[in-house]
Amino acid sequence: MRGLTGERWLKARIFKIAFAGRCAIPGCRNSTMGASGTGLAAFHCRKHVEHKARHGSHWHGTYSAAELKPYLAAASSYLRPRAESDRFIKAALSAIALLLEEAGPTEIATRLRGMSPRRRARIALARLRVAGIKPERFVAIVLAITALIEEDPGSHRTKEFRTVQIAKSLHRLASGTHKRWPFVDHQV
Ligand SMILES: [Zn+2]
């Protein structure tokens, strides 16, 4: 592919990967799902496709609570004095408060199968409401994950990875409290 530049080089590279039938992750020798007839993924193997479904990236893992902790502390102390005075922060807080309020009732995990992503998202929000997670925590987590990805030189800077990391971090807050179930939920 010598002599090709920019977009043409990229197309040639993608073409090569697709026809070689090997996973595009460096060091992975597995066949792509497309090549092995196990799925439609043309560039990645099953292992890396499943990794992306879990973590939001084909190769980067989920940040631990300990890694996130200092960023969360910084984000919280940034937000606290600005919750009333900064109109953007204020707008974000009231939008999240409304989402939580309108999320409807919670549902037990076994009934989630087959539900639309939109419904599942509402149930996830309802669980956070029932677990007593405040809008301030949502905004703090978004800021903390964004800053952590920004500062981590080995991070995966895609929207999907950021979104999944935010969601996983929020989910940890809701699921860490299951021992105190059932909660009193005024919307059930
Ligand atoms: Zn692979």
Short mmCIF file of C-alpha atoms and ligand atoms in Angstrom, two decimals:
data_model
loop_
_atom_site.label_atom_id
_atom_site.label_comp_id
_atom_site.label_asym_id
_atom_site.label_seq_id
_atom_site.Cartn_x
_atom_site.Cartn_y
_atom_site.Cartn_z
CA MET A 1 0.00 0.00 0.00
CA ARG A 2 3.06 2.20 -0.34
CA GLY A 3 2.36 5.53 -2.03
CA LEU A 4 -1.24 5.82 -0.86
CA THR A 5 -2.17 8.70 1.39
CA GLY A 6 -4.98 9.77 3.69
CA GLU A 7 -8.41 8.44 2.94
CA ARG A 8 -7.23 6.13 0.15
CA TRP A 9 -4.73 4.50 2.49
CA LEU A 10 -7.45 4.04 5.10
CA LYS A 11 -9.82 2.46 2.57
CA ALA A 12 -7.10 0.12 1.35
CA ARG A 13 -6.31 -0.84 4.95
CA ILE A 14 -9.97 -1.54 5.76
CA PHE A 15 -10.26 -3.57 2.56
CA LYS A 16 -7.22 -5.60 3.52
CA ILE A 17 -8.53 -6.31 7.02
CA ALA A 18 -11.97 -7.25 5.73
CA PHE A 19 -10.56 -9.73 3.24
CA ALA A 20 -7.93 -11.18 5.51
CA GLY A 21 -10.78 -12.17 7.83
CA ARG A 22 -8.73 -11.40 10.92
CA CYS A 23 -9.76 -9.26 13.87
CA ALA A 24 -8.55 -5.63 13.55
CA ILE A 25 -7.34 -5.41 17.16
CA PRO A 26 -3.50 -5.43 17.17
CA GLY A 27 -2.18 -8.76 18.43
CA CYS A 28 -5.50 -10.59 18.05
CA ARG A 29 -5.29 -13.58 15.70
CA ASN A 30 -8.96 -14.56 15.88
CA SER A 31 -11.15 -14.65 12.78
CA THR A 32 -13.72 -11.88 12.43
CA MET A 33 -17.29 -12.87 13.18
CA GLY A 34 -18.10 -12.28 9.52
CA ALA A 35 -15.32 -14.58 8.33
CA SER A 36 -16.13 -17.35 10.78
CA GLY A 37 -19.84 -17.15 10.03
CA THR A 38 -20.82 -16.38 13.64
CA GLY A 39 -22.11 -12.86 13.06
CA LEU A 40 -22.07 -9.74 10.94
CA ALA A 41 -19.00 -8.02 12.42
CA ALA A 42 -16.65 -7.60 9.43
CA PHE A 43 -13.61 -6.30 11.33
CA HIS A 44 -13.65 -7.85 14.80
CA CYS A 45 -13.77 -11.26 16.44
CA ARG A 46 -16.47 -12.39 18.86
CA LYS A 47 -14.30 -11.75 21.92
CA HIS A 48 -13.68 -8.13 20.95
CA VAL A 49 -17.30 -7.55 19.85
CA GLU A 50 -18.46 -8.77 23.28
CA HIS A 51 -15.83 -6.58 24.96
CA LYS A 52 -17.30 -3.55 23.19
CA ALA A 53 -20.84 -4.48 24.25
CA ARG A 54 -19.72 -4.61 27.89
CA HIS A 55 -17.32 -1.66 28.07
CA GLY A 56 -18.15 0.61 25.10
CA SER A 57 -14.77 -0.05 23.47
CA HIS A 58 -13.29 -2.98 21.55
CA TRP A 59 -10.14 -2.86 23.68
CA HIS A 60 -10.40 -0.46 26.65
CA GLY A 61 -11.76 -1.83 29.93
CA THR A 62 -14.12 -0.18 32.39
CA TYR A 63 -12.61 2.30 34.83
CA SER A 64 -12.73 1.18 38.44
CA ALA A 65 -14.46 3.13 41.20
CA ALA A 66 -11.02 3.81 42.70
CA GLU A 67 -9.71 5.32 39.44
CA LEU A 68 -12.77 7.55 39.22
CA LYS A 69 -12.80 8.63 42.88
CA PRO A 70 -10.40 11.64 42.78
CA TYR A 71 -12.10 12.96 39.64
CA LEU A 72 -15.53 12.62 41.28
CA ALA A 73 -14.33 14.51 44.34
CA ALA A 74 -12.96 17.32 42.16
CA ALA A 75 -16.15 17.45 40.06
CA SER A 76 -18.38 17.54 43.17
CA SER A 77 -16.47 20.40 44.75
CA TYR A 78 -16.57 22.28 41.44
CA LEU A 79 -20.35 21.80 41.16
CA ARG A 80 -21.43 22.48 44.74
CA PRO A 81 -20.93 26.27 44.82
CA ARG A 82 -22.24 26.63 41.24
CA ALA A 83 -25.48 24.63 41.46
CA GLU A 84 -27.53 27.79 41.88
CA SER A 85 -25.38 30.44 40.20
CA ASP A 86 -24.31 28.74 36.95
CA ARG A 87 -27.28 28.62 34.59
CA PHE A 88 -25.91 25.70 32.55
CA ILE A 89 -25.36 23.56 35.63
CA LYS A 90 -28.74 24.60 36.98
CA ALA A 91 -30.43 23.65 33.69
CA ALA A 92 -28.66 20.25 33.66
CA LEU A 93 -29.73 19.54 37.24
CA SER A 94 -33.38 20.36 36.63
CA ALA A 95 -33.44 18.36 33.36
CA ILE A 96 -32.12 15.29 35.19
CA ALA A 97 -34.54 15.82 38.08
CA LEU A 98 -37.39 15.82 35.56
CA LEU A 99 -36.09 12.66 33.83
CA LEU A 100 -35.94 10.86 37.18
CA GLU A 101 -39.41 12.02 38.13
CA GLU A 102 -40.92 10.94 34.81
CA ALA A 103 -39.08 7.60 34.64
CA GLY A 104 -42.08 5.73 36.05
CA PRO A 105 -41.99 2.58 38.16
CA THR A 106 -39.05 0.19 38.55
CA GLU A 107 -39.18 -3.39 37.30
CA ILE A 108 -37.38 -6.52 38.49
CA ALA A 109 -34.37 -7.53 36.39
CA THR A 110 -35.85 -10.76 34.97
CA ARG A 111 -38.63 -8.85 33.24
CA LEU A 112 -36.22 -6.60 31.29
CA ARG A 113 -35.55 -9.16 28.55
CA GLY A 114 -37.12 -8.18 25.25
CA MET A 115 -38.00 -4.66 26.34
CA SER A 116 -37.10 -1.73 24.12
CA PRO A 117 -33.87 0.14 24.97
CA ARG A 118 -35.99 3.22 25.73
CA ARG A 119 -38.03 1.33 28.35
CA ARG A 120 -34.96 -0.23 29.86
CA ALA A 121 -33.36 3.20 30.13
CA ARG A 122 -36.44 4.54 31.94
CA ILE A 123 -36.33 1.62 34.36
CA ALA A 124 -32.62 2.22 34.98
CA LEU A 125 -33.41 5.86 35.78
CA ALA A 126 -36.28 4.81 38.06
CA ARG A 127 -33.88 2.56 39.98
CA LEU A 128 -31.48 5.44 40.48
CA ARG A 129 -34.37 7.57 41.76
CA VAL A 130 -35.46 4.83 44.17
CA ALA A 131 -31.86 4.40 45.33
CA GLY A 132 -31.91 8.09 46.23
CA ILE A 133 -29.27 9.18 43.69
CA LYS A 134 -29.50 12.95 43.26
CA PRO A 135 -29.10 14.90 39.98
CA GLU A 136 -25.89 16.45 41.38
CA ARG A 137 -24.34 12.97 41.31
CA PHE A 138 -25.25 12.48 37.63
CA VAL A 139 -23.59 15.74 36.61
CA ALA A 140 -20.54 15.00 38.79
CA ILE A 141 -20.13 11.58 37.14
CA VAL A 142 -20.38 13.03 33.62
CA LEU A 143 -17.70 15.62 34.45
CA ALA A 144 -15.49 13.07 36.23
CA ILE A 145 -15.59 10.50 33.39
CA THR A 146 -14.97 13.24 30.80
CA ALA A 147 -11.95 14.53 32.76
CA LEU A 148 -10.61 11.03 33.39
CA ILE A 149 -10.76 10.12 29.68
CA GLU A 150 -9.15 13.46 28.84
CA GLU A 151 -6.24 12.93 31.22
CA ASP A 152 -5.67 9.23 30.51
CA PRO A 153 -3.24 9.04 27.55
CA GLY A 154 -4.23 5.42 26.85
CA SER A 155 -7.96 6.08 26.82
CA HIS A 156 -10.43 5.48 24.02
CA ARG A 157 -11.77 8.86 23.01
CA THR A 158 -15.09 7.98 21.44
CA LYS A 159 -18.57 9.13 22.36
CA GLU A 160 -19.73 5.54 22.87
CA PHE A 161 -16.96 4.70 25.34
CA ARG A 162 -17.69 7.86 27.34
CA THR A 163 -21.44 7.15 27.38
CA VAL A 164 -20.98 3.53 28.46
CA GLN A 165 -18.52 4.52 31.19
CA ILE A 166 -20.97 7.14 32.53
CA ALA A 167 -23.81 4.61 32.50
CA LYS A 168 -21.73 1.92 34.21
CA SER A 169 -20.65 4.33 36.88
CA LEU A 170 -24.27 5.34 37.56
CA HIS A 171 -25.37 1.70 37.51
CA ARG A 172 -22.81 0.88 40.22
CA LEU A 173 -24.50 3.44 42.46
CA ALA A 174 -27.93 1.87 41.99
CA SER A 175 -26.86 -1.77 42.21
CA GLY A 176 -24.61 -1.25 45.22
CA THR A 177 -27.69 -0.65 47.33
CA HIS A 178 -29.71 -3.79 46.49
CA LYS A 179 -29.28 -5.20 49.99
CA ARG A 180 -31.69 -2.62 51.31
CA TRP A 181 -34.43 -3.66 48.87
CA PRO A 182 -37.37 -3.07 48.84
CA PHE A 183 -37.25 0.70 48.77
CA VAL A 184 -40.22 2.85 49.40
CA ASP A 185 -41.07 4.22 45.97
CA HIS A 186 -43.85 6.77 45.83
CA GLN A 187 -44.38 6.12 42.10
CA VAL A 188 -45.11 2.38 42.32
ZN ZN B 1 -10.16 -9.90 18.41
#
